[in-house]
Amino acid sequence: MFITLEGPEGSGKTSQIRELAAYVESLGYEVLTTREPGGTDIGDQIRQVLVRLENQGLHPRTEILLFLAARAQLVEQVIKPALSAGKVVLCDRYGDSTLAYQGYGHGLDLSMLRSMLAFATDQLKPDLTLLLDLDVETGLQRKRKEAEWNRLDAYEVAFHQRVRAGYLELCAQEPERWRVIDAGAPKEAVQLAMREAVARFINENSKKPLSAPQEKGN
Ligand code: TYD
């Protein structure tokens, strides 16, 4: 089972995914958690280029090729082997980030991006995607407070608004894959909503229905 987390800046994906992983493990599944861009040695090197504040001159086409390069490596080196081993894979950002940021945000052609994505991922798509949806101003404020400001956050607010609207459009196009979570709610409520969405999905799609949380490894 391949589950991805998406969302605009400051939606809190990174801390929520850790708790979600622990929950899925408590249901008796082996979990692999990873993130984009990065997740492999080579991907982390690519990530450094992408997030450096000094790299303001990075052209959107260069940017997308770097994201896709990191993703191709992650798919082959980490995601496919984990899925083959029967693990649940939780990934912090994936192809939908490219559609939302490079497509809706920067206005690159969406159908071309979809072909490039198919190439980079060898057509591997998530089974379930959680959108941690959040008002843009609130998200950017949260990020500034955490002092994690990087080149990609420094784009203007209108860019981030297009990204958010893009995500909502992607949800509307493929509602069976997406679940929208209100990331403006308190942290605990966000985690609960994520767990419910994942548990329901597992129940509907797994041969092993869930009752109560089991010991890890059962
Ligand atoms: P990161 O610091 O990891 O942000 P976050 O914690 O919000 O995930 O930086 C990732 C940035 O890269 C984020 O601004 C989203 C952006 N991004 C793209 O523009 N396209 C992509 O395909 C991916 C994976 C990320």
PDB file of C-alpha atoms and ligand atoms in Angstrom:
ATOM      1  CA  MET A   1       0.000   0.000   0.000  1.00  0.00           C
ATOM      2  CA  PHE A   2       1.455   3.306  -1.106  1.00  0.00           C
ATOM      3  CA  ILE A   3       0.181   6.356   0.806  1.00  0.00           C
ATOM      4  CA  THR A   4       1.339   9.922   0.178  1.00  0.00           C
ATOM      5  CA  LEU A   5       0.949  13.148   2.150  1.00  0.00           C
ATOM      6  CA  GLU A   6       0.587  16.419   0.332  1.00  0.00           C
ATOM      7  CA  GLY A   7      -0.042  19.986   1.353  1.00  0.00           C
ATOM      8  CA  PRO A   8       1.006  23.594   1.078  1.00  0.00           C
ATOM      9  CA  GLU A   9       3.778  25.096   3.202  1.00  0.00           C
ATOM     10  CA  GLY A  10       3.474  24.816   6.976  1.00  0.00           C
ATOM     11  CA  SER A  11       0.758  22.160   6.911  1.00  0.00           C
ATOM     12  CA  GLY A  12       2.703  20.120   9.473  1.00  0.00           C
ATOM     13  CA  LYS A  13       3.078  17.010   7.304  1.00  0.00           C
ATOM     14  CA  THR A  14       6.493  16.110   8.588  1.00  0.00           C
ATOM     15  CA  SER A  15       5.614  15.725  12.274  1.00  0.00           C
ATOM     16  CA  GLN A  16       2.202  14.200  11.519  1.00  0.00           C
ATOM     17  CA  ILE A  17       3.669  11.515   9.250  1.00  0.00           C
ATOM     18  CA  ARG A  18       5.859  10.207  12.077  1.00  0.00           C
ATOM     19  CA  GLU A  19       2.849   9.682  14.342  1.00  0.00           C
ATOM     20  CA  LEU A  20       0.845   8.202  11.505  1.00  0.00           C
ATOM     21  CA  ALA A  21       3.636   5.697  10.826  1.00  0.00           C
ATOM     22  CA  ALA A  22       3.591   4.586  14.467  1.00  0.00           C
ATOM     23  CA  TYR A  23      -0.180   4.141  14.259  1.00  0.00           C
ATOM     24  CA  VAL A  24      -0.040   2.026  11.080  1.00  0.00           C
ATOM     25  CA  GLU A  25       2.650  -0.114  12.716  1.00  0.00           C
ATOM     26  CA  SER A  26       0.345  -0.616  15.707  1.00  0.00           C
ATOM     27  CA  LEU A  27      -2.176  -2.088  13.259  1.00  0.00           C
ATOM     28  CA  GLY A  28       0.322  -4.835  12.467  1.00  0.00           C
ATOM     29  CA  TYR A  29       1.913  -3.505   9.293  1.00  0.00           C
ATOM     30  CA  GLU A  30       5.548  -2.890   8.499  1.00  0.00           C
ATOM     31  CA  VAL A  31       5.914   0.745   7.511  1.00  0.00           C
ATOM     32  CA  LEU A  32       8.518   2.599   5.516  1.00  0.00           C
ATOM     33  CA  THR A  33       8.470   6.385   5.834  1.00  0.00           C
ATOM     34  CA  THR A  34      10.267   8.560   3.332  1.00  0.00           C
ATOM     35  CA  ARG A  35      10.203  12.053   1.940  1.00  0.00           C
ATOM     36  CA  GLU A  36      10.627  14.157  -1.181  1.00  0.00           C
ATOM     37  CA  PRO A  37      12.809  15.668  -2.423  1.00  0.00           C
ATOM     38  CA  GLY A  38      15.432  13.437  -0.848  1.00  0.00           C
ATOM     39  CA  GLY A  39      14.937  10.078   0.776  1.00  0.00           C
ATOM     40  CA  THR A  40      18.118   8.661  -0.783  1.00  0.00           C
ATOM     41  CA  ASP A  41      21.760   9.803  -0.653  1.00  0.00           C
ATOM     42  CA  ILE A  42      21.576  10.998  -4.236  1.00  0.00           C
ATOM     43  CA  GLY A  43      18.170  12.589  -3.658  1.00  0.00           C
ATOM     44  CA  ASP A  44      19.462  14.469  -0.599  1.00  0.00           C
ATOM     45  CA  GLN A  45      22.262  15.954  -2.686  1.00  0.00           C
ATOM     46  CA  ILE A  46      19.705  17.080  -5.266  1.00  0.00           C
ATOM     47  CA  ARG A  47      17.557  18.524  -2.465  1.00  0.00           C
ATOM     48  CA  GLN A  48      20.426  20.763  -1.341  1.00  0.00           C
ATOM     49  CA  VAL A  49      20.462  22.433  -4.758  1.00  0.00           C
ATOM     50  CA  LEU A  50      16.689  22.860  -4.714  1.00  0.00           C
ATOM     51  CA  VAL A  51      16.328  24.499  -1.312  1.00  0.00           C
ATOM     52  CA  ARG A  52      19.410  26.801  -1.204  1.00  0.00           C
ATOM     53  CA  LEU A  53      18.255  30.406  -0.831  1.00  0.00           C
ATOM     54  CA  GLU A  54      21.203  31.515  -3.029  1.00  0.00           C
ATOM     55  CA  ASN A  55      19.866  29.515  -5.975  1.00  0.00           C
ATOM     56  CA  GLN A  56      17.283  32.134  -6.934  1.00  0.00           C
ATOM     57  CA  GLY A  57      18.280  31.781 -10.598  1.00  0.00           C
ATOM     58  CA  LEU A  58      17.139  28.157 -10.829  1.00  0.00           C
ATOM     59  CA  HIS A  59      14.851  28.048 -13.860  1.00  0.00           C
ATOM     60  CA  PRO A  60      11.474  26.308 -13.386  1.00  0.00           C
ATOM     61  CA  ARG A  61      12.457  23.740 -16.048  1.00  0.00           C
ATOM     62  CA  THR A  62      15.742  23.011 -14.270  1.00  0.00           C
ATOM     63  CA  GLU A  63      13.845  22.800 -11.013  1.00  0.00           C
ATOM     64  CA  ILE A  64      11.381  20.248 -12.268  1.00  0.00           C
ATOM     65  CA  LEU A  65      14.088  18.033 -13.754  1.00  0.00           C
ATOM     66  CA  LEU A  66      15.826  18.004 -10.376  1.00  0.00           C
ATOM     67  CA  PHE A  67      12.622  17.059  -8.548  1.00  0.00           C
ATOM     68  CA  LEU A  68      11.990  14.292 -11.060  1.00  0.00           C
ATOM     69  CA  ALA A  69      15.573  13.054 -10.842  1.00  0.00           C
ATOM     70  CA  ALA A  70      15.310  12.759  -7.060  1.00  0.00           C
ATOM     71  CA  ARG A  71      11.955  10.991  -7.433  1.00  0.00           C
ATOM     72  CA  ALA A  72      13.174   8.458 -10.004  1.00  0.00           C
ATOM     73  CA  GLN A  73      15.958   7.488  -7.615  1.00  0.00           C
ATOM     74  CA  LEU A  74      13.568   7.223  -4.664  1.00  0.00           C
ATOM     75  CA  VAL A  75      11.101   5.040  -6.580  1.00  0.00           C
ATOM     76  CA  GLU A  76      13.737   2.546  -7.684  1.00  0.00           C
ATOM     77  CA  GLN A  77      15.924   2.509  -4.602  1.00  0.00           C
ATOM     78  CA  VAL A  78      13.357   2.773  -1.816  1.00  0.00           C
ATOM     79  CA  ILE A  79       9.660   2.690  -2.718  1.00  0.00           C
ATOM     80  CA  LYS A  80       9.456  -0.251  -5.123  1.00  0.00           C
ATOM     81  CA  PRO A  81      11.580  -2.582  -2.956  1.00  0.00           C
ATOM     82  CA  ALA A  82       9.511  -1.709   0.139  1.00  0.00           C
ATOM     83  CA  LEU A  83       6.222  -2.321  -1.665  1.00  0.00           C
ATOM     84  CA  SER A  84       7.528  -5.633  -3.014  1.00  0.00           C
ATOM     85  CA  ALA A  85       8.409  -6.623   0.550  1.00  0.00           C
ATOM     86  CA  GLY A  86       4.767  -6.010   1.543  1.00  0.00           C
ATOM     87  CA  LYS A  87       5.386  -2.835   3.513  1.00  0.00           C
ATOM     88  CA  VAL A  88       3.084   0.147   3.773  1.00  0.00           C
ATOM     89  CA  VAL A  89       4.977   3.084   2.281  1.00  0.00           C
ATOM     90  CA  LEU A  90       4.252   6.574   3.650  1.00  0.00           C
ATOM     91  CA  CYS A  91       5.792   9.328   1.557  1.00  0.00           C
ATOM     92  CA  ASP A  92       5.976  13.012   2.507  1.00  0.00           C
ATOM     93  CA  ARG A  93       5.251  14.606  -0.917  1.00  0.00           C
ATOM     94  CA  TYR A  94       5.292  12.832  -4.296  1.00  0.00           C
ATOM     95  CA  GLY A  95       4.149  13.485  -7.865  1.00  0.00           C
ATOM     96  CA  ASP A  96       1.189  15.643  -6.862  1.00  0.00           C
ATOM     97  CA  SER A  97       3.657  18.191  -5.430  1.00  0.00           C
ATOM     98  CA  THR A  98       5.052  18.583  -8.942  1.00  0.00           C
ATOM     99  CA  LEU A  99       1.597  19.127 -10.416  1.00  0.00           C
ATOM    100  CA  ALA A 100       0.653  21.586  -7.650  1.00  0.00           C
ATOM    101  CA  TYR A 101       3.931  23.572  -7.464  1.00  0.00           C
ATOM    102  CA  GLN A 102       5.408  23.379 -10.971  1.00  0.00           C
ATOM    103  CA  GLY A 103       2.082  22.987 -12.779  1.00  0.00           C
ATOM    104  CA  TYR A 104      -0.479  25.144 -10.970  1.00  0.00           C
ATOM    105  CA  GLY A 105       2.115  27.298  -9.164  1.00  0.00           C
ATOM    106  CA  HIS A 106       4.537  28.059 -12.022  1.00  0.00           C
ATOM    107  CA  GLY A 107       2.100  27.472 -14.850  1.00  0.00           C
ATOM    108  CA  LEU A 108       4.054  24.704 -16.599  1.00  0.00           C
ATOM    109  CA  ASP A 109       1.959  22.589 -18.943  1.00  0.00           C
ATOM    110  CA  LEU A 110       0.066  19.999 -16.883  1.00  0.00           C
ATOM    111  CA  SER A 111      -0.245  17.310 -19.529  1.00  0.00           C
ATOM    112  CA  MET A 112       3.476  17.498 -20.268  1.00  0.00           C
ATOM    113  CA  LEU A 113       4.201  17.308 -16.540  1.00  0.00           C
ATOM    114  CA  ARG A 114       2.007  14.213 -16.267  1.00  0.00           C
ATOM    115  CA  SER A 115       4.013  12.461 -19.017  1.00  0.00           C
ATOM    116  CA  MET A 116       7.277  13.419 -17.355  1.00  0.00           C
ATOM    117  CA  LEU A 117       5.958  12.147 -14.027  1.00  0.00           C
ATOM    118  CA  ALA A 118       4.956   8.839 -15.566  1.00  0.00           C
ATOM    119  CA  PHE A 119       8.489   8.499 -16.942  1.00  0.00           C
ATOM    120  CA  ALA A 120      10.220   9.433 -13.669  1.00  0.00           C
ATOM    121  CA  THR A 121       8.074   7.173 -11.489  1.00  0.00           C
ATOM    122  CA  ASP A 122       7.826   4.287 -13.940  1.00  0.00           C
ATOM    123  CA  GLN A 123       4.044   4.906 -13.653  1.00  0.00           C
ATOM    124  CA  LEU A 124       3.947   4.211  -9.924  1.00  0.00           C
ATOM    125  CA  LYS A 125       0.993   6.076  -8.425  1.00  0.00           C
ATOM    126  CA  PRO A 126      -0.133   6.277  -4.792  1.00  0.00           C
ATOM    127  CA  ASP A 127      -3.136   4.223  -3.663  1.00  0.00           C
ATOM    128  CA  LEU A 128      -4.198   6.929  -1.220  1.00  0.00           C
ATOM    129  CA  THR A 129      -3.224  10.587  -0.841  1.00  0.00           C
ATOM    130  CA  LEU A 130      -3.978  12.759   2.175  1.00  0.00           C
ATOM    131  CA  LEU A 131      -4.110  16.489   1.545  1.00  0.00           C
ATOM    132  CA  LEU A 132      -3.323  18.509   4.662  1.00  0.00           C
ATOM    133  CA  ASP A 133      -5.155  21.581   3.535  1.00  0.00           C
ATOM    134  CA  LEU A 134      -4.424  24.929   5.119  1.00  0.00           C
ATOM    135  CA  ASP A 135      -4.971  28.623   4.569  1.00  0.00           C
ATOM    136  CA  VAL A 136      -1.841  29.988   2.833  1.00  0.00           C
ATOM    137  CA  GLU A 137      -1.126  32.903   5.197  1.00  0.00           C
ATOM    138  CA  THR A 138      -1.410  30.674   8.266  1.00  0.00           C
ATOM    139  CA  GLY A 139       0.947  28.100   6.744  1.00  0.00           C
ATOM    140  CA  LEU A 140       3.590  30.645   5.776  1.00  0.00           C
ATOM    141  CA  GLN A 141       3.431  32.271   9.207  1.00  0.00           C
ATOM    142  CA  ARG A 142       3.964  28.892  10.862  1.00  0.00           C
ATOM    143  CA  LYS A 143       6.998  28.227   8.681  1.00  0.00           C
ATOM    144  CA  ARG A 144       8.558  31.623   9.360  1.00  0.00           C
ATOM    145  CA  LYS A 145       8.186  31.040  13.095  1.00  0.00           C
ATOM    146  CA  GLU A 146       9.920  27.691  12.800  1.00  0.00           C
ATOM    147  CA  ALA A 147      12.790  29.485  10.980  1.00  0.00           C
ATOM    148  CA  GLU A 148      12.762  26.898   8.220  1.00  0.00           C
ATOM    149  CA  TRP A 149      12.517  29.483   5.488  1.00  0.00           C
ATOM    150  CA  ASN A 150      13.958  28.173   2.202  1.00  0.00           C
ATOM    151  CA  ARG A 151      14.109  29.263  -1.432  1.00  0.00           C
ATOM    152  CA  LEU A 152      10.799  27.612  -2.236  1.00  0.00           C
ATOM    153  CA  ASP A 153       8.967  29.350   0.609  1.00  0.00           C
ATOM    154  CA  ALA A 154      10.246  32.707  -0.567  1.00  0.00           C
ATOM    155  CA  TYR A 155       7.958  32.774  -3.615  1.00  0.00           C
ATOM    156  CA  GLU A 156       5.186  35.311  -3.357  1.00  0.00           C
ATOM    157  CA  VAL A 157       1.927  34.567  -1.559  1.00  0.00           C
ATOM    158  CA  ALA A 158       0.016  34.423  -4.854  1.00  0.00           C
ATOM    159  CA  PHE A 159       2.198  31.501  -5.920  1.00  0.00           C
ATOM    160  CA  HIS A 160       1.295  29.562  -2.777  1.00  0.00           C
ATOM    161  CA  GLN A 161      -2.355  30.383  -3.305  1.00  0.00           C
ATOM    162  CA  ARG A 162      -2.194  28.862  -6.784  1.00  0.00           C
ATOM    163  CA  VAL A 163      -0.528  25.795  -5.267  1.00  0.00           C
ATOM    164  CA  ARG A 164      -3.308  25.345  -2.730  1.00  0.00           C
ATOM    165  CA  ALA A 165      -6.032  25.844  -5.340  1.00  0.00           C
ATOM    166  CA  GLY A 166      -4.173  23.367  -7.561  1.00  0.00           C
ATOM    167  CA  TYR A 167      -4.236  20.726  -4.855  1.00  0.00           C
ATOM    168  CA  LEU A 168      -7.981  21.167  -4.396  1.00  0.00           C
ATOM    169  CA  GLU A 169      -8.452  20.849  -8.145  1.00  0.00           C
ATOM    170  CA  LEU A 170      -6.434  17.611  -8.185  1.00  0.00           C
ATOM    171  CA  CYS A 171      -8.680  16.255  -5.386  1.00  0.00           C
ATOM    172  CA  ALA A 172     -11.768  17.105  -7.398  1.00  0.00           C
ATOM    173  CA  GLN A 173     -10.370  15.295 -10.456  1.00  0.00           C
ATOM    174  CA  GLU A 174      -9.638  12.052  -8.584  1.00  0.00           C
ATOM    175  CA  PRO A 175     -11.799  12.034  -5.446  1.00  0.00           C
ATOM    176  CA  GLU A 176     -11.449   8.271  -4.936  1.00  0.00           C
ATOM    177  CA  ARG A 177      -7.700   8.621  -4.304  1.00  0.00           C
ATOM    178  CA  TRP A 178      -7.703  11.802  -2.200  1.00  0.00           C
ATOM    179  CA  ARG A 179      -8.862  12.622   1.341  1.00  0.00           C
ATOM    180  CA  VAL A 180      -8.835  16.265   2.413  1.00  0.00           C
ATOM    181  CA  ILE A 181      -7.821  16.888   6.039  1.00  0.00           C
ATOM    182  CA  ASP A 182      -8.288  20.295   7.689  1.00  0.00           C
ATOM    183  CA  ALA A 183      -4.720  21.100   8.793  1.00  0.00           C
ATOM    184  CA  GLY A 184      -5.893  24.318  10.470  1.00  0.00           C
ATOM    185  CA  ALA A 185      -7.420  22.208  13.272  1.00  0.00           C
ATOM    186  CA  PRO A 186      -5.433  21.419  16.449  1.00  0.00           C
ATOM    187  CA  LYS A 187      -2.566  18.962  15.910  1.00  0.00           C
ATOM    188  CA  GLU A 188      -4.320  16.098  17.703  1.00  0.00           C
ATOM    189  CA  ALA A 189      -7.478  16.489  15.634  1.00  0.00           C
ATOM    190  CA  VAL A 190      -5.445  16.494  12.420  1.00  0.00           C
ATOM    191  CA  GLN A 191      -3.713  13.261  13.464  1.00  0.00           C
ATOM    192  CA  LEU A 192      -7.040  11.661  14.355  1.00  0.00           C
ATOM    193  CA  ALA A 193      -8.549  12.561  10.989  1.00  0.00           C
ATOM    194  CA  MET A 194      -5.492  11.134   9.208  1.00  0.00           C
ATOM    195  CA  ARG A 195      -5.725   7.888  11.175  1.00  0.00           C
ATOM    196  CA  GLU A 196      -9.422   7.529  10.426  1.00  0.00           C
ATOM    197  CA  ALA A 197      -8.839   8.055   6.707  1.00  0.00           C
ATOM    198  CA  VAL A 198      -6.023   5.500   6.610  1.00  0.00           C
ATOM    199  CA  ALA A 199      -7.848   2.921   8.740  1.00  0.00           C
ATOM    200  CA  ARG A 200     -10.934   3.186   6.553  1.00  0.00           C
ATOM    201  CA  PHE A 201      -8.844   2.798   3.436  1.00  0.00           C
ATOM    202  CA  ILE A 202      -7.065  -0.269   4.818  1.00  0.00           C
ATOM    203  CA  ASN A 203     -10.367  -1.830   5.854  1.00  0.00           C
ATOM    204  CA  GLU A 204     -11.830  -1.318   2.411  1.00  0.00           C
ATOM    205  CA  ASN A 205      -8.778  -2.496   0.493  1.00  0.00           C
ATOM    206  CA  SER A 206      -6.977  -5.059   2.585  1.00  0.00           C
ATOM    207  CA  LYS A 207      -7.685  -8.776   2.809  1.00  0.00           C
ATOM    208  CA  LYS A 208      -6.960  -8.432   6.516  1.00  0.00           C
ATOM    209  CA  PRO A 209      -9.771  -6.362   8.096  1.00  0.00           C
ATOM    210  CA  LEU A 210      -8.848  -4.347  11.156  1.00  0.00           C
ATOM    211  CA  SER A 211     -10.471  -4.793  14.503  1.00  0.00           C
ATOM    212  CA  ALA A 212      -8.460  -3.333  17.358  1.00  0.00           C
ATOM    213  CA  PRO A 213      -4.810  -2.282  17.077  1.00  0.00           C
ATOM    214  CA  GLN A 214      -2.607  -5.365  17.225  1.00  0.00           C
ATOM    215  CA  GLU A 215       0.914  -5.989  18.427  1.00  0.00           C
ATOM    216  CA  LYS A 216       3.518  -5.043  15.844  1.00  0.00           C
ATOM    217  CA  GLY A 217       4.409  -7.981  13.621  1.00  0.00           C
ATOM    218  CA  ASN A 218       1.060  -9.806  14.055  1.00  0.00           C
TER     219      ASN A 218
HETATM  220  P1  TYD B   1      10.764  21.028   2.229  1.00  0.00           P
HETATM  221  O1  TYD B   1      11.631  21.934   3.037  1.00  0.00           O
HETATM  222  O2  TYD B   1      11.003  19.568   2.272  1.00  0.00           O
HETATM  223  O3  TYD B   1       9.235  21.424   2.493  1.00  0.00           O
HETATM  224  P2  TYD B   1       8.013  20.739   3.201  1.00  0.00           P
HETATM  225  O4  TYD B   1       8.419  20.509   4.628  1.00  0.00           O
HETATM  226  O5  TYD B   1       6.944  21.755   3.031  1.00  0.00           O
HETATM  227  O6  TYD B   1       7.712  19.454   2.453  1.00  0.00           O
HETATM  228  O7  TYD B   1      10.888  21.533   0.734  1.00  0.00           O
HETATM  229  C1  TYD B   1      10.183  20.963  -0.229  1.00  0.00           C
HETATM  230  C2  TYD B   1       9.731  22.058  -1.126  1.00  0.00           C
HETATM  231  O8  TYD B   1       9.746  21.594  -2.467  1.00  0.00           O
HETATM  232  C3  TYD B   1       8.319  22.527  -0.860  1.00  0.00           C
HETATM  233  O9  TYD B   1       8.269  23.924  -0.968  1.00  0.00           O
HETATM  234  C4  TYD B   1       7.536  21.934  -2.014  1.00  0.00           C
HETATM  235  C5  TYD B   1       8.521  21.862  -3.094  1.00  0.00           C
HETATM  236  N1  TYD B   1       8.307  20.814  -4.113  1.00  0.00           N
HETATM  237  C6  TYD B   1       8.056  21.177  -5.424  1.00  0.00           C
HETATM  238  O10 TYD B   1       7.977  22.368  -5.757  1.00  0.00           O
HETATM  239  N2  TYD B   1       7.868  20.192  -6.359  1.00  0.00           N
HETATM  240  C7  TYD B   1       7.984  18.872  -6.052  1.00  0.00           C
HETATM  241  O11 TYD B   1       7.829  17.992  -6.928  1.00  0.00           O
HETATM  242  C8  TYD B   1       8.285  18.515  -4.685  1.00  0.00           C
HETATM  243  C9  TYD B   1       8.424  17.084  -4.278  1.00  0.00           C
HETATM  244  C10 TYD B   1       8.427  19.522  -3.756  1.00  0.00           C
END
